[in-house]
């Protein structure tokens, strides 16, 4: 069974640009979660999507947004990039109404210069 | 707000030693606690999940315990190996369905 996949692996952008990160959940999972792991800050919850709807968001500004498609894959968009947005972005999925265990993808390393 | 702390931040042990990693959380109203392993620059690998009603879970050389009332969990690794070198993260799931992570313990097992 394929795990959670993320693309691209690495992304380099300039300050002020927009970045788009993608995530495909494990087959059968309807929930997708996004987390940011910035240097020195630990893993922080960004967004939770389930059945195409945003269910919860962490303490991040509105320029962090996303969506979930009918096939349950998800995009994370970061607008007006700032240097401090440089981080590893991790996506996780689960069957929210079944097992609570979240399964993580390998991440996208975003570097803002 | 839930806060998760892991002690120690870093640990270096000789191969073969048994070791304990600690995790504490401030709000005992959790649904479950997960222990993860993260290799440098990589994603997370789930090691063990303990439901709030459980006391411990075991998988191979790993044993995790949970004391919800005192807000503590421990991860016990038996007979450590160099391949166990990684950062270990604990995370608690709250009613909001997101995970609160600790800052991790970086483990180095010396051959």
mmCIF file of C-alpha atoms in Angstrom:
data_model
loop_
_atom_site.group_PDB
_atom_site.id
_atom_site.type_symbol
_atom_site.label_atom_id
_atom_site.label_comp_id
_atom_site.label_asym_id
_atom_site.label_seq_id
_atom_site.Cartn_x
_atom_site.Cartn_y
_atom_site.Cartn_z
ATOM 1 C CA UNK A 1 0.000 0.000 0.000
ATOM 2 C CA UNK A 2 1.420 3.381 -1.014
ATOM 3 C CA UNK A 3 2.109 5.830 1.771
ATOM 4 C CA UNK A 4 1.534 9.561 1.888
ATOM 5 C CA UNK A 5 3.343 11.287 -0.961
ATOM 6 C CA UNK A 6 4.407 14.914 -1.243
ATOM 7 C CA UNK A 7 5.765 17.021 -4.079
ATOM 8 C CA UNK A 8 8.055 18.634 -4.777
ATOM 9 C CA UNK A 9 10.826 17.339 -2.518
ATOM 10 C CA UNK A 10 12.571 20.682 -2.543
ATOM 11 C CA UNK A 11 11.342 24.139 -3.488
ATOM 12 C CA UNK A 12 13.365 27.327 -3.683
ATOM 13 C CA UNK A 13 11.519 30.635 -3.919
ATOM 14 C CA UNK A 14 12.269 34.302 -3.566
ATOM 15 C CA UNK A 15 10.780 36.542 -0.921
ATOM 16 C CA UNK A 16 7.364 37.840 -1.992
ATOM 17 C CA UNK A 17 6.634 34.926 -4.336
ATOM 18 C CA UNK A 18 3.998 32.234 -3.885
ATOM 19 C CA UNK A 19 4.668 28.568 -3.185
ATOM 20 C CA UNK A 20 2.395 25.598 -3.836
ATOM 21 C CA UNK A 21 2.984 22.280 -2.101
ATOM 22 C CA UNK A 22 1.073 19.093 -2.861
ATOM 23 C CA UNK A 23 0.077 16.035 -0.866
ATOM 24 C CA UNK A 24 -1.585 12.741 -1.748
ATOM 25 C CA UNK A 25 -3.012 10.805 1.200
ATOM 26 C CA UNK A 26 -3.068 7.074 1.710
ATOM 27 C CA UNK A 27 -5.878 5.455 -0.262
ATOM 28 C CA UNK A 28 -9.062 5.440 1.837
ATOM 29 C CA UNK A 29 -7.999 8.354 4.044
ATOM 30 C CA UNK A 30 -10.258 11.393 3.887
ATOM 31 C CA UNK A 31 -8.349 13.726 6.213
ATOM 32 C CA UNK A 32 -5.182 15.615 5.369
ATOM 33 C CA UNK A 33 -3.117 17.610 7.857
ATOM 34 C CA UNK A 34 -0.343 20.107 7.184
ATOM 35 C CA UNK A 35 2.473 20.844 9.639
ATOM 36 C CA UNK A 36 5.421 23.232 9.538
ATOM 37 C CA UNK A 37 8.790 22.291 10.984
ATOM 38 C CA UNK A 38 10.934 25.409 11.091
ATOM 39 C CA UNK A 39 14.436 25.355 12.498
ATOM 40 C CA UNK A 40 14.360 25.792 16.245
ATOM 41 C CA UNK A 41 10.560 25.911 16.450
ATOM 42 C CA UNK A 42 9.527 22.285 16.333
ATOM 43 C CA UNK A 43 6.539 20.885 14.500
ATOM 44 C CA UNK A 44 3.511 23.141 14.425
ATOM 45 C CA UNK A 45 0.017 22.341 13.182
ATOM 46 C CA UNK A 46 -1.044 24.397 10.154
ATOM 47 C CA UNK A 47 -4.284 23.096 8.628
ATOM 48 C CA UNK A 48 -6.679 20.151 8.687
ATOM 49 C CA UNK A 49 -8.897 19.235 5.734
ATOM 50 C CA UNK A 50 -11.559 16.570 5.735
ATOM 51 C CA UNK A 51 -14.033 15.699 2.976
ATOM 52 C CA UNK A 52 -13.025 18.821 1.069
ATOM 53 C CA UNK A 53 -13.609 21.242 3.932
ATOM 54 C CA UNK A 54 -11.161 23.121 6.142
ATOM 55 C CA UNK A 55 -11.897 21.822 9.663
ATOM 56 C CA UNK A 56 -9.257 23.557 11.736
ATOM 57 C CA UNK A 57 -6.226 25.808 11.349
ATOM 58 C CA UNK A 58 -3.312 26.588 13.587
ATOM 59 C CA UNK A 59 -1.953 29.963 14.596
ATOM 60 C CA UNK A 60 -0.712 31.031 11.176
ATOM 61 C CA UNK A 61 -1.532 34.126 9.096
ATOM 62 C CA UNK A 62 -4.119 33.980 6.273
ATOM 63 C CA UNK A 63 -1.398 33.916 3.621
ATOM 64 C CA UNK A 64 -1.133 30.224 4.500
ATOM 65 C CA UNK A 65 -4.084 28.573 2.804
ATOM 66 C CA UNK A 66 -4.983 25.417 1.016
ATOM 67 C CA UNK A 67 -7.628 23.198 -0.364
ATOM 68 C CA UNK A 68 -8.609 19.569 -0.642
ATOM 69 C CA UNK A 69 -9.730 18.064 -3.921
ATOM 70 C CA UNK A 70 -12.507 15.487 -4.519
ATOM 71 C CA UNK A 71 -9.870 12.713 -4.630
ATOM 72 C CA UNK A 72 -8.739 13.875 -1.123
ATOM 73 C CA UNK A 73 -5.368 15.144 -2.294
ATOM 74 C CA UNK A 74 -4.453 18.563 -0.986
ATOM 75 C CA UNK A 75 -2.517 21.702 -1.823
ATOM 76 C CA UNK A 76 -0.886 24.116 0.582
ATOM 77 C CA UNK A 77 -0.385 27.629 -0.745
ATOM 78 C CA UNK A 78 1.877 30.161 0.893
ATOM 79 C CA UNK A 79 1.534 33.694 -0.481
ATOM 80 C CA UNK A 80 3.874 36.654 -0.089
ATOM 81 C CA UNK A 81 6.709 34.414 1.079
ATOM 82 C CA UNK A 82 8.896 35.611 3.935
ATOM 83 C CA UNK A 83 12.354 34.375 4.883
ATOM 84 C CA UNK A 84 10.962 32.778 8.056
ATOM 85 C CA UNK A 85 8.668 30.564 5.965
ATOM 86 C CA UNK A 86 11.727 28.461 5.165
ATOM 87 C CA UNK A 87 10.947 25.104 6.727
ATOM 88 C CA UNK A 88 10.128 21.457 6.176
ATOM 89 C CA UNK A 89 6.403 21.141 5.446
ATOM 90 C CA UNK A 90 4.932 17.794 6.397
ATOM 91 C CA UNK A 91 1.622 16.371 5.309
ATOM 92 C CA UNK A 92 -0.208 13.602 7.168
ATOM 93 C CA UNK A 93 -3.384 11.674 6.523
ATOM 94 C CA UNK A 94 -5.802 9.440 8.367
ATOM 95 C CA UNK A 95 -9.293 8.114 8.378
ATOM 96 C CA UNK A 96 -10.582 10.636 10.871
ATOM 97 C CA UNK A 97 -13.640 8.556 11.753
ATOM 98 C CA UNK A 98 -11.635 5.358 12.202
ATOM 99 C CA UNK A 99 -8.103 5.173 13.493
ATOM 100 C CA UNK A 100 -6.772 8.420 14.874
ATOM 101 C CA UNK A 101 -3.204 7.551 13.928
ATOM 102 C CA UNK A 102 -1.737 10.037 11.492
ATOM 103 C CA UNK A 103 0.624 8.821 8.791
ATOM 104 C CA UNK A 104 3.215 11.270 7.560
ATOM 105 C CA UNK A 105 4.759 11.930 4.168
ATOM 106 C CA UNK A 106 8.454 12.637 3.554
ATOM 107 C CA UNK A 107 7.951 16.408 3.464
ATOM 108 C CA UNK A 108 8.734 19.330 1.174
ATOM 109 C CA UNK A 109 11.740 21.462 2.040
ATOM 110 C CA UNK A 110 10.880 25.094 1.224
ATOM 111 C CA UNK A 111 13.735 27.585 1.093
ATOM 112 C CA UNK A 112 12.969 31.285 0.752
ATOM 113 C CA UNK A 113 15.867 33.491 -0.324
ATOM 114 C CA UNK B 1 -3.000 25.682 25.492
ATOM 115 C CA UNK B 2 -1.375 22.274 25.359
ATOM 116 C CA UNK B 3 2.400 22.284 25.778
ATOM 117 C CA UNK B 4 4.553 19.227 25.260
ATOM 118 C CA UNK B 5 8.075 18.973 26.653
ATOM 119 C CA UNK B 6 10.706 16.327 25.994
ATOM 120 C CA UNK B 7 13.698 15.656 28.178
ATOM 121 C CA UNK B 8 16.546 15.290 27.493
ATOM 122 C CA UNK B 9 16.991 17.341 24.316
ATOM 123 C CA UNK B 10 19.914 15.150 23.313
ATOM 124 C CA UNK B 11 21.232 11.808 24.487
ATOM 125 C CA UNK B 12 24.325 9.831 23.558
ATOM 126 C CA UNK B 13 24.665 6.191 24.653
ATOM 127 C CA UNK B 14 26.909 3.233 23.817
ATOM 128 C CA UNK B 15 25.462 0.430 21.741
ATOM 129 C CA UNK B 16 23.567 -2.184 23.720
ATOM 130 C CA UNK B 17 22.424 0.134 26.482
ATOM 131 C CA UNK B 18 18.774 0.392 27.506
ATOM 132 C CA UNK B 19 17.422 3.934 27.586
ATOM 133 C CA UNK B 20 14.354 5.977 28.473
ATOM 134 C CA UNK B 21 13.038 9.078 26.750
ATOM 135 C CA UNK B 22 10.593 11.314 28.569
ATOM 136 C CA UNK B 23 7.602 13.316 27.396
ATOM 137 C CA UNK B 24 5.337 15.513 29.499
ATOM 138 C CA UNK B 25 2.202 17.443 28.574
ATOM 139 C CA UNK B 26 0.286 20.136 30.431
ATOM 140 C CA UNK B 27 -3.334 19.270 29.638
ATOM 141 C CA UNK B 28 -4.386 15.727 30.491
ATOM 142 C CA UNK B 29 -7.496 15.919 28.270
ATOM 143 C CA UNK B 30 -5.916 14.002 25.407
ATOM 144 C CA UNK B 31 -7.290 11.352 23.061
ATOM 145 C CA UNK B 32 -3.998 9.592 22.423
ATOM 146 C CA UNK B 33 -0.235 9.982 22.409
ATOM 147 C CA UNK B 34 2.050 8.997 19.571
ATOM 148 C CA UNK B 35 5.795 8.451 19.484
ATOM 149 C CA UNK B 36 7.549 9.160 16.196
ATOM 150 C CA UNK B 37 11.036 8.783 14.833
ATOM 151 C CA UNK B 38 12.531 11.361 12.458
ATOM 152 C CA UNK B 39 15.771 10.890 10.551
ATOM 153 C CA UNK B 40 17.626 14.084 9.524
ATOM 154 C CA UNK B 41 15.700 16.054 6.906
ATOM 155 C CA UNK B 42 13.062 13.348 6.567
ATOM 156 C CA UNK B 43 9.426 12.836 7.451
ATOM 157 C CA UNK B 44 8.072 11.097 10.522
ATOM 158 C CA UNK B 45 7.767 7.379 11.115
ATOM 159 C CA UNK B 46 5.121 6.388 13.636
ATOM 160 C CA UNK B 47 6.496 4.045 16.288
ATOM 161 C CA UNK B 48 3.717 3.582 18.815
ATOM 162 C CA UNK B 49 0.284 5.013 19.509
ATOM 163 C CA UNK B 50 -1.267 4.794 22.971
ATOM 164 C CA UNK B 51 -4.957 5.531 23.382
ATOM 165 C CA UNK B 52 -5.922 7.617 26.418
ATOM 166 C CA UNK B 53 -7.499 4.550 28.035
ATOM 167 C CA UNK B 54 -4.323 2.477 27.687
ATOM 168 C CA UNK B 55 -1.289 2.313 29.963
ATOM 169 C CA UNK B 56 1.331 1.014 27.558
ATOM 170 C CA UNK B 57 2.115 -0.302 24.102
ATOM 171 C CA UNK B 58 4.960 -2.494 22.940
ATOM 172 C CA UNK B 59 6.547 -3.052 19.553
ATOM 173 C CA UNK B 60 9.704 -5.116 19.372
ATOM 174 C CA UNK B 61 12.409 -3.419 21.447
ATOM 175 C CA UNK B 62 10.195 -0.403 22.096
ATOM 176 C CA UNK B 63 7.818 0.075 24.992
ATOM 177 C CA UNK B 64 5.808 3.233 25.591
ATOM 178 C CA UNK B 65 3.890 4.009 28.748
ATOM 179 C CA UNK B 66 1.274 6.645 29.444
ATOM 180 C CA UNK B 67 0.213 8.196 32.754
ATOM 181 C CA UNK B 68 -2.504 10.580 31.656
ATOM 182 C CA UNK B 69 -3.303 11.928 35.105
ATOM 183 C CA UNK B 70 0.257 13.091 35.679
ATOM 184 C CA UNK B 71 0.744 14.181 32.060
ATOM 185 C CA UNK B 72 3.688 11.891 31.346
ATOM 186 C CA UNK B 73 4.811 9.306 28.855
ATOM 187 C CA UNK B 74 8.050 7.387 28.517
ATOM 188 C CA UNK B 75 9.577 5.559 25.575
ATOM 189 C CA UNK B 76 11.832 2.694 26.587
ATOM 190 C CA UNK B 77 14.309 1.381 24.018
ATOM 191 C CA UNK B 78 15.958 -1.920 24.879
ATOM 192 C CA UNK B 79 19.389 -2.995 23.659
ATOM 193 C CA UNK B 80 20.005 0.136 21.602
ATOM 194 C CA UNK B 81 21.634 -0.127 18.162
ATOM 195 C CA UNK B 82 23.401 2.460 15.956
ATOM 196 C CA UNK B 83 20.389 2.301 13.623
ATOM 197 C CA UNK B 84 18.257 3.725 16.428
ATOM 198 C CA UNK B 85 20.080 7.052 16.079
ATOM 199 C CA UNK B 86 17.437 9.635 15.168
ATOM 200 C CA UNK B 87 15.269 12.316 16.719
ATOM 201 C CA UNK B 88 12.332 10.961 18.701
ATOM 202 C CA UNK B 89 9.180 13.053 18.942
ATOM 203 C CA UNK B 90 6.116 12.602 21.070
ATOM 204 C CA UNK B 91 2.779 14.144 20.127
ATOM 205 C CA UNK B 92 -0.585 14.333 21.853
ATOM 206 C CA UNK B 93 -3.917 14.464 20.082
ATOM 207 C CA UNK B 94 -6.506 16.837 21.476
ATOM 208 C CA UNK B 95 -10.194 17.317 20.843
ATOM 209 C CA UNK B 96 -9.415 19.659 17.979
ATOM 210 C CA UNK B 97 -7.960 16.625 16.166
ATOM 211 C CA UNK B 98 -4.551 18.137 15.600
ATOM 212 C CA UNK B 99 -1.332 16.910 17.138
ATOM 213 C CA UNK B 100 0.772 18.927 19.575
ATOM 214 C CA UNK B 101 4.406 17.949 19.248
ATOM 215 C CA UNK B 102 7.289 18.065 21.659
ATOM 216 C CA UNK B 103 10.624 19.477 20.505
ATOM 217 C CA UNK B 104 12.189 16.050 20.394
ATOM 218 C CA UNK B 105 15.100 14.108 21.820
ATOM 219 C CA UNK B 106 18.071 13.621 19.517
ATOM 220 C CA UNK B 107 19.488 10.163 20.178
ATOM 221 C CA UNK B 108 22.953 9.027 19.150
ATOM 222 C CA UNK B 109 23.913 5.388 19.682
ATOM 223 C CA UNK B 110 27.675 4.942 19.552
ATOM 224 C CA UNK B 111 28.968 1.661 18.061
#
